[in-house]
Amino acid sequence: MSTFDALCANDDQLTPMRADIRRFLIEDRERFGWLPAVDGWLGAWDPQFSVRLAAAGFVGLTIPQHYGGRGLSHLHRYVVTEELLIAGAPVAAHWFADRQVAPALLAYGSEEQRRRLLPEIAAGHCYLAIGMSEDVAGSDLAAAQCRATAVDGGWQINGTKSWTSGAHHAHELVVLARTSVPDAEARHAGFSQFLIPRQTPGITVRPILQMSGEHHFNEVAFEDVYVPDNAILGQVGQGWHQVTAELSFERSGPERFLSAAPLILAIIRAISRHAADAGTTAEVGHLLAKVISLRQLSFAVATTLARGADAALRAALVKDLGTRFEQQSVELAAALAETVESMGEPTDDIARMLTIARLHAPMFTLRGGTNEVLRGVFARGMGLR
Ligand SMILES: Cc1cc2nc3c(=O)[nH]c(=O)nc-3n(C[C@H](O)[C@H](O)[C@H](O)COP(=O)(O)OP(=O)(O)OC[C@H]3O[C@@H](n4cnc5c(N)ncnc54)[C@H](O)[C@@H]3O)c2cc1C
């Protein structure tokens, strides 16, 4: 039994699912030859992989069967997500649709929206992007200025969203817009969510390249974009509540501490083929101890959420601790990579992943709400005024 298996010992009922996804990943990689990716959920876009993963039953796990999914629990999805991240699988294409939009549709979507989108999401070929942040509204999302004005039979959208992941591939965008005038006394009131096909006239998607040159983000401009009433997701005026209600799932998942796992595991595997000195052994032990602790914390939050209980504060804690660990682990990995080289092991694969890890690491603590802001949320939740 590996260390990772041992730390998963508290979820026996999920063991068959873990075995199934591991087998799928080994066979799929052997056959199609994808390379393990660091931060693959953000950058490794492979539509064919997503379709194969879905055909094998590993996308849409929590979507009910009558909408094309498997009708399983969030804990089943947690285990599959862990294994995908550890393997560095190219999951970016279906990631946001499966992780964020499917639960939102199940919680707030109309029957028409669910029937239209959920089977496509579960089939792994529906790409959806989240349009919340704006230039003037990141941490302070309530400052968002994108507005939707009621017109005959629908709404007219105007404004510009920033940092919209995957919008250039997306079939539809989930957009947060103001549907009533701002009220300084109630800053979170008057927002609504819309599901808008990307090809709708008036939408312009412009790339924002990362410093690595990768195209992941976009700026999305809406100029007099008309959408019918049935484009509203959930209730008019309830956008804020809807957006924040789903955040715990987003913040506490294994992607908050396993983004660099393929790199760390490649290093540990290489080192374990040799007799390591005491310092190296201590560093590896330190890394593993942190991963294991974070995993237990994250899994405890997932268990709470699966019961339908609130875990918003603990989710913020997982995100803060987990993403800080991810960043630190990249520099620890860089030091250990030198040890691997000195042992005469091949380092091409490690060097490839380390380069991406270093370029992506600054984003770990920003996405999903910055850590500084989450610490404030946590402190206030513990009673600080
Ligand atoms: C990889 C990645 C993917 C993303 N994908 C999407 C997406 O698909 N859709 C989307 O809508 N958005 C997306 N975002 C945007 C993300 O949600 C924002 O970057 C985030 O909310 C922070 O907003 P900001 O970048 O405007 O920074 P700011 O809010 O301007 O913050 C700048 C700095 O000031 C600090 N700060 C701000 N307010 C406070 C405060 N009150 N107390 C203490 N410190 C504070 C922050 O912690 C941060 O360090 C993505 C971001 C990243 C990095």
XYZ file of C-alpha atoms and ligand atoms in Angstrom:
438
model
C 0.000 0.000 0.000
C 1.415 3.429 -0.953
C 1.480 6.399 1.379
C -1.308 7.962 -0.588
C -3.468 4.833 -0.281
C -2.831 4.854 3.456
C -4.014 8.412 3.823
C -7.183 7.481 1.960
C -7.912 4.700 4.427
C -10.925 6.546 5.823
C -13.033 6.060 2.714
C -13.307 2.329 2.143
C -16.639 2.639 0.381
C -14.937 4.681 -2.336
C -12.097 2.228 -2.968
C -13.684 0.582 -6.055
C -14.123 4.005 -7.665
C -10.472 4.859 -6.975
C -9.341 1.570 -8.493
C -11.526 2.140 -11.577
C -10.253 5.639 -12.313
C -6.615 4.612 -11.717
C -7.001 1.754 -14.189
C -8.622 4.055 -16.735
C -5.827 6.630 -16.408
C -3.004 4.105 -16.759
C -4.596 2.537 -19.854
C -5.572 5.845 -21.434
C -2.110 7.319 -20.983
C -0.450 4.207 -22.385
C -2.707 4.323 -25.420
C -2.826 8.077 -26.128
C 0.525 9.175 -24.693
C -0.437 12.400 -22.898
C 2.206 13.802 -20.565
C 1.346 14.469 -16.901
C 0.624 18.181 -16.506
C 1.174 20.434 -13.524
C -1.928 22.589 -12.965
C -3.637 20.544 -15.662
C -7.087 21.666 -14.563
C -6.208 25.155 -15.725
C -3.946 24.604 -18.714
C -4.142 21.069 -20.116
C -6.959 21.331 -22.666
C -7.642 18.040 -24.479
C -11.219 17.687 -25.784
C -10.712 14.060 -26.835
C -9.490 13.125 -23.365
C -12.583 14.744 -21.820
C -14.863 12.736 -24.116
C -13.027 9.476 -23.339
C -13.153 10.214 -19.603
C -16.885 10.898 -19.856
C -17.543 7.762 -21.911
C -15.848 5.777 -19.133
C -18.257 7.373 -16.622
C -15.918 9.798 -14.837
C -17.516 13.143 -15.809
C -20.872 14.271 -14.427
C -20.599 11.899 -11.468
C -22.998 13.945 -9.326
C -25.446 14.690 -12.162
C -28.604 12.549 -11.747
C -28.976 9.651 -14.166
C -32.068 11.102 -15.840
C -29.895 14.045 -16.950
C -27.192 11.743 -18.312
C -24.926 11.586 -15.241
C -24.141 8.828 -12.731
C -26.139 10.078 -9.771
C -23.273 9.460 -7.332
C -22.135 11.481 -4.313
C -19.751 14.426 -4.069
C -17.318 12.089 -2.325
C -17.161 9.852 -5.404
C -16.370 12.951 -7.435
C -13.744 13.955 -4.860
C -11.887 10.646 -5.239
C -11.975 10.824 -9.041
C -10.740 14.431 -8.933
C -7.831 13.464 -6.663
C -6.719 10.732 -9.010
C -7.020 12.962 -12.086
C -4.867 15.637 -10.445
C -2.256 13.214 -9.153
C -1.962 11.691 -12.626
C -1.686 15.188 -14.140
C -4.495 14.311 -16.552
C -5.524 16.917 -19.182
C -8.892 17.833 -17.654
C -9.195 21.557 -18.425
C -11.734 21.300 -21.252
C -14.623 19.999 -19.145
C -13.418 21.304 -15.759
C -15.532 24.421 -15.145
C -18.685 22.885 -16.637
C -18.406 19.780 -14.472
C -17.154 21.413 -11.280
C -19.144 24.619 -11.165
C -21.910 24.918 -13.692
C -23.466 21.471 -13.265
C -24.073 22.008 -9.503
C -25.434 25.507 -10.202
C -27.834 24.136 -12.832
C -28.999 21.444 -10.418
C -29.533 24.016 -7.670
C -31.044 26.887 -9.683
C -31.475 25.975 -13.364
C -34.816 25.705 -15.162
C -35.883 22.290 -16.449
C -35.154 23.468 -20.008
C -31.607 24.563 -19.047
C -30.932 21.297 -17.247
C -32.164 19.130 -20.129
C -30.194 21.155 -22.636
C -26.860 21.328 -20.800
C -26.480 18.554 -18.222
C -26.336 15.622 -20.706
C -23.777 17.568 -22.752
C -21.672 18.253 -19.632
C -21.829 14.582 -18.610
C -20.715 13.626 -22.137
C -17.595 15.777 -21.656
C -18.061 17.958 -24.703
C -19.740 21.039 -23.270
C -17.423 23.932 -22.392
C -18.680 26.685 -20.126
C -16.944 29.786 -18.766
C -17.645 31.820 -15.643
C -17.953 35.585 -16.156
C -17.899 37.136 -12.706
C -14.701 39.237 -12.288
C -14.199 42.622 -13.921
C -11.290 45.062 -14.011
C -12.891 46.982 -11.169
C -14.378 44.000 -9.411
C -12.167 41.064 -8.385
C -12.035 40.612 -4.629
C -14.767 43.221 -4.354
C -17.168 41.459 -6.710
C -20.060 43.612 -5.525
C -18.449 46.486 -7.447
C -19.245 44.698 -10.745
C -20.616 47.083 -13.326
C -21.809 44.748 -16.067
C -25.545 45.458 -16.270
C -28.618 43.780 -17.701
C -31.504 46.069 -18.614
C -35.031 44.680 -19.024
C -36.289 45.034 -22.596
C -39.242 43.560 -24.453
C -39.147 39.760 -23.909
C -35.693 39.698 -22.417
C -32.609 41.614 -21.339
C -29.893 43.728 -22.892
C -26.396 43.150 -21.472
C -23.586 45.726 -21.477
C -20.202 45.552 -19.758
C -16.823 43.813 -19.766
C -15.688 40.741 -17.854
C -12.011 40.028 -17.103
C -9.949 36.891 -16.491
C -12.669 34.702 -17.969
C -11.063 31.250 -18.100
C -11.702 29.327 -21.316
C -14.180 31.841 -22.783
C -12.546 31.472 -26.198
C -13.625 27.792 -26.296
C -16.875 28.099 -24.353
C -20.235 27.215 -25.848
C -21.970 29.344 -23.210
C -20.933 31.905 -20.589
C -22.388 32.196 -17.088
C -22.513 35.934 -16.537
C -23.137 37.869 -13.322
C -24.792 41.216 -14.101
C -26.615 43.980 -12.265
C -30.344 43.899 -12.903
C -31.157 46.884 -10.706
C -29.391 50.111 -9.771
C -26.631 49.823 -7.128
C -27.724 50.448 -3.555
C -24.899 51.621 -1.275
C -26.818 50.211 1.724
C -27.232 46.773 0.129
C -24.250 46.273 -2.183
C -24.944 42.580 -2.785
C -28.549 43.081 -3.863
C -29.731 43.420 -7.451
C -27.458 40.905 -9.204
C -28.644 38.129 -11.512
C -26.976 35.301 -13.431
C -27.435 34.662 -17.149
C -26.546 31.733 -19.408
C -25.450 33.278 -22.694
C -24.290 31.425 -25.847
C -20.841 32.772 -26.743
C -21.816 33.277 -30.382
C -24.589 35.752 -29.456
C -24.188 38.976 -31.512
C -22.465 41.757 -29.535
C -20.022 39.493 -27.622
C -16.301 39.993 -28.257
C -13.734 37.654 -26.677
C -10.180 39.026 -26.511
C -7.236 36.918 -25.266
C -5.195 37.883 -22.192
C -1.988 35.858 -22.461
C -0.239 34.516 -19.356
C 3.439 35.313 -18.836
C 4.167 31.764 -20.081
C 2.527 32.741 -23.391
C -0.392 30.354 -22.765
C -3.856 31.511 -23.729
C -6.170 30.699 -20.901
C -7.808 33.949 -19.799
C -9.900 36.385 -21.771
C -11.550 39.732 -21.596
C -15.166 39.392 -22.715
C -17.046 42.504 -23.857
C -20.845 42.654 -24.096
C -22.228 45.403 -26.265
C -26.039 45.619 -26.440
C -26.244 41.829 -26.219
C -29.875 40.701 -26.309
C -30.876 37.560 -24.406
C -34.402 36.214 -23.886
C -35.958 35.851 -20.423
C -35.207 32.131 -20.354
C -31.449 32.951 -20.295
C -31.766 33.831 -16.602
C -30.172 31.229 -14.335
C -32.187 31.027 -11.120
C -34.030 34.057 -9.813
C -33.756 37.696 -10.844
C -32.018 39.568 -8.019
C -30.636 36.387 -6.388
C -27.328 36.317 -8.302
C -25.152 37.088 -5.303
C -26.675 34.406 -3.139
C -26.434 31.866 -5.987
C -22.778 32.648 -6.737
C -21.621 32.520 -3.123
C -23.663 29.439 -2.169
C -21.567 27.216 -4.445
C -18.169 28.638 -3.457
C -17.403 26.075 -0.751
C -17.156 23.274 -3.328
C -14.854 25.379 -5.478
C -12.577 26.427 -2.631
C -12.072 23.204 -0.714
C -11.472 20.620 -3.438
C -8.234 18.702 -4.004
C -7.258 21.164 -6.768
C -6.365 23.565 -3.943
C -3.372 21.511 -2.849
C -2.643 19.007 -5.626
C -1.953 21.328 -8.598
C 1.777 20.552 -8.387
C 1.328 16.887 -7.348
C 2.557 15.299 -10.627
C 5.843 17.180 -10.234
C 6.281 16.272 -6.584
C 5.439 12.622 -7.195
C 7.869 12.400 -10.138
C 10.612 13.742 -7.860
C 9.772 11.426 -4.976
C 9.682 8.411 -7.314
C 13.126 9.307 -8.696
C 14.605 9.861 -5.233
C 13.143 6.633 -3.868
C 15.171 4.632 -6.377
C 18.318 5.647 -4.399
C 19.505 5.803 -0.806
C 18.686 9.403 0.160
C 20.588 11.396 2.774
C 18.917 12.491 6.012
C 18.232 16.037 4.764
C 16.479 14.844 1.611
C 14.465 12.294 3.568
C 13.364 15.018 5.971
C 12.310 17.327 3.123
C 10.281 14.614 1.418
C 8.697 13.669 4.745
C 7.829 17.303 5.364
C 6.121 17.601 1.958
C 4.146 14.395 2.389
C 3.087 15.255 5.939
C 1.636 18.540 4.684
C -0.181 16.946 1.758
C -1.664 14.299 4.026
C -2.849 16.858 6.601
C -4.368 19.066 3.918
C -6.053 16.097 2.348
C -7.680 15.143 5.643
C -8.903 18.709 6.151
C -10.211 18.977 2.593
C -11.907 15.583 2.758
C -13.574 16.516 6.047
C -15.019 19.612 4.347
C -16.173 17.499 1.382
C -17.890 15.100 3.796
C -19.683 18.000 5.484
C -20.766 19.456 2.143
C -21.956 16.041 0.950
C -24.302 15.992 3.990
C -25.715 19.314 2.805
C -24.266 21.215 5.773
C -22.470 24.563 5.652
C -18.665 24.512 5.577
C -17.903 27.930 4.089
C -15.352 28.928 6.725
C -13.469 25.652 6.653
C -13.503 25.774 2.837
C -11.819 29.206 3.002
C -9.258 27.717 5.391
C -8.498 24.813 3.021
C -7.994 27.225 0.159
C -5.672 29.485 2.130
C -3.547 26.677 3.620
C -3.679 24.493 0.511
C -2.667 27.095 -2.056
C 0.097 28.498 0.164
C 1.417 24.939 0.443
C 1.197 24.545 -3.356
C 3.324 27.642 -3.851
C 5.925 26.618 -1.253
C 6.057 23.083 -2.630
C 7.168 24.362 -6.043
C 10.349 25.861 -4.554
C 10.928 22.768 -2.403
C 10.490 20.691 -5.555
C 13.086 22.846 -7.332
C 15.631 22.095 -4.588
C 14.807 18.386 -4.645
C 15.098 18.352 -8.456
C 18.785 19.227 -8.018
C 19.154 16.205 -5.738
C 17.493 14.042 -8.394
C 19.973 15.328 -10.971
C 22.916 14.637 -8.656
C 21.668 11.038 -8.356
C 22.080 10.642 -12.117
C 18.345 10.271 -12.755
C 16.840 11.706 -15.983
C 15.292 15.107 -15.265
C 13.682 16.179 -18.572
C 10.158 15.445 -17.404
C 10.767 17.065 -14.023
C 12.269 20.169 -15.670
C 9.260 20.458 -18.022
C 6.814 20.355 -15.098
C 8.933 22.613 -12.897
C 8.955 25.359 -15.541
C 5.154 25.358 -15.779
C 4.799 25.088 -11.992
C 6.942 28.190 -11.467
C 5.023 30.182 -14.051
C 1.627 29.115 -12.684
C 2.436 29.287 -8.947
C 1.612 33.005 -8.516
C -1.948 32.248 -9.632
C -2.534 29.536 -7.031
C -3.359 32.007 -4.258
C -5.398 34.381 -6.467
C -7.944 32.228 -8.273
C -11.159 31.400 -6.462
C -10.781 34.427 -4.167
C -7.426 35.752 -2.958
C -5.953 34.311 0.213
C -5.752 37.702 1.941
C -9.485 38.162 1.477
C -10.234 34.595 2.566
C -8.254 35.146 5.762
C -10.526 38.116 6.455
C -13.580 35.947 5.801
C -12.235 33.328 8.181
C -11.333 35.821 10.909
C -14.761 37.452 10.757
C -16.391 34.020 10.785
C -14.523 33.262 14.007
C -16.053 36.346 15.570
C -13.572 39.137 14.777
C -15.210 42.470 13.952
C -5.948 31.401 -12.811
C -7.125 32.296 -12.616
C -8.336 31.959 -13.206
C -9.438 32.832 -13.065
N -10.600 32.499 -13.692
C -11.656 33.317 -13.557
C -12.887 33.007 -14.237
O -12.984 32.008 -14.971
N -13.932 33.846 -14.089
C -13.865 34.949 -13.306
O -14.873 35.631 -13.185
N -12.705 35.302 -12.654
C -11.611 34.508 -12.790
N -10.430 34.840 -12.161
C -10.345 36.098 -11.434
C -10.219 35.941 -9.921
O -11.443 35.604 -9.355
C -9.674 37.271 -9.400
O -8.320 37.354 -9.845
C -9.692 37.364 -7.896
O -11.013 37.437 -7.430
C -8.908 38.611 -7.410
O -9.332 39.747 -8.055
P -8.294 40.749 -8.730
O -7.416 39.941 -9.633
O -9.077 41.869 -9.335
O -7.372 41.271 -7.556
P -7.732 42.430 -6.527
O -9.094 42.189 -5.962
O -7.479 43.739 -7.171
O -6.668 42.188 -5.400
C -5.306 42.611 -5.536
C -4.576 42.319 -4.233
O -5.175 43.086 -3.175
C -5.557 42.236 -2.118
N -6.815 42.673 -1.515
C -7.933 43.078 -2.174
N -8.907 43.381 -1.285
C -8.395 43.152 -0.046
C -8.915 43.281 1.274
N -10.171 43.678 1.501
N -8.111 42.936 2.312
C -6.835 42.502 2.083
N -6.275 42.392 0.864
C -7.051 42.705 -0.196
C -5.768 40.865 -2.747
O -5.643 39.826 -1.816
C -4.687 40.848 -3.811
O -3.469 40.424 -3.249
C -9.322 34.019 -12.293
C -8.097 34.342 -11.709
C -7.007 33.504 -11.868
C -5.679 33.900 -11.240
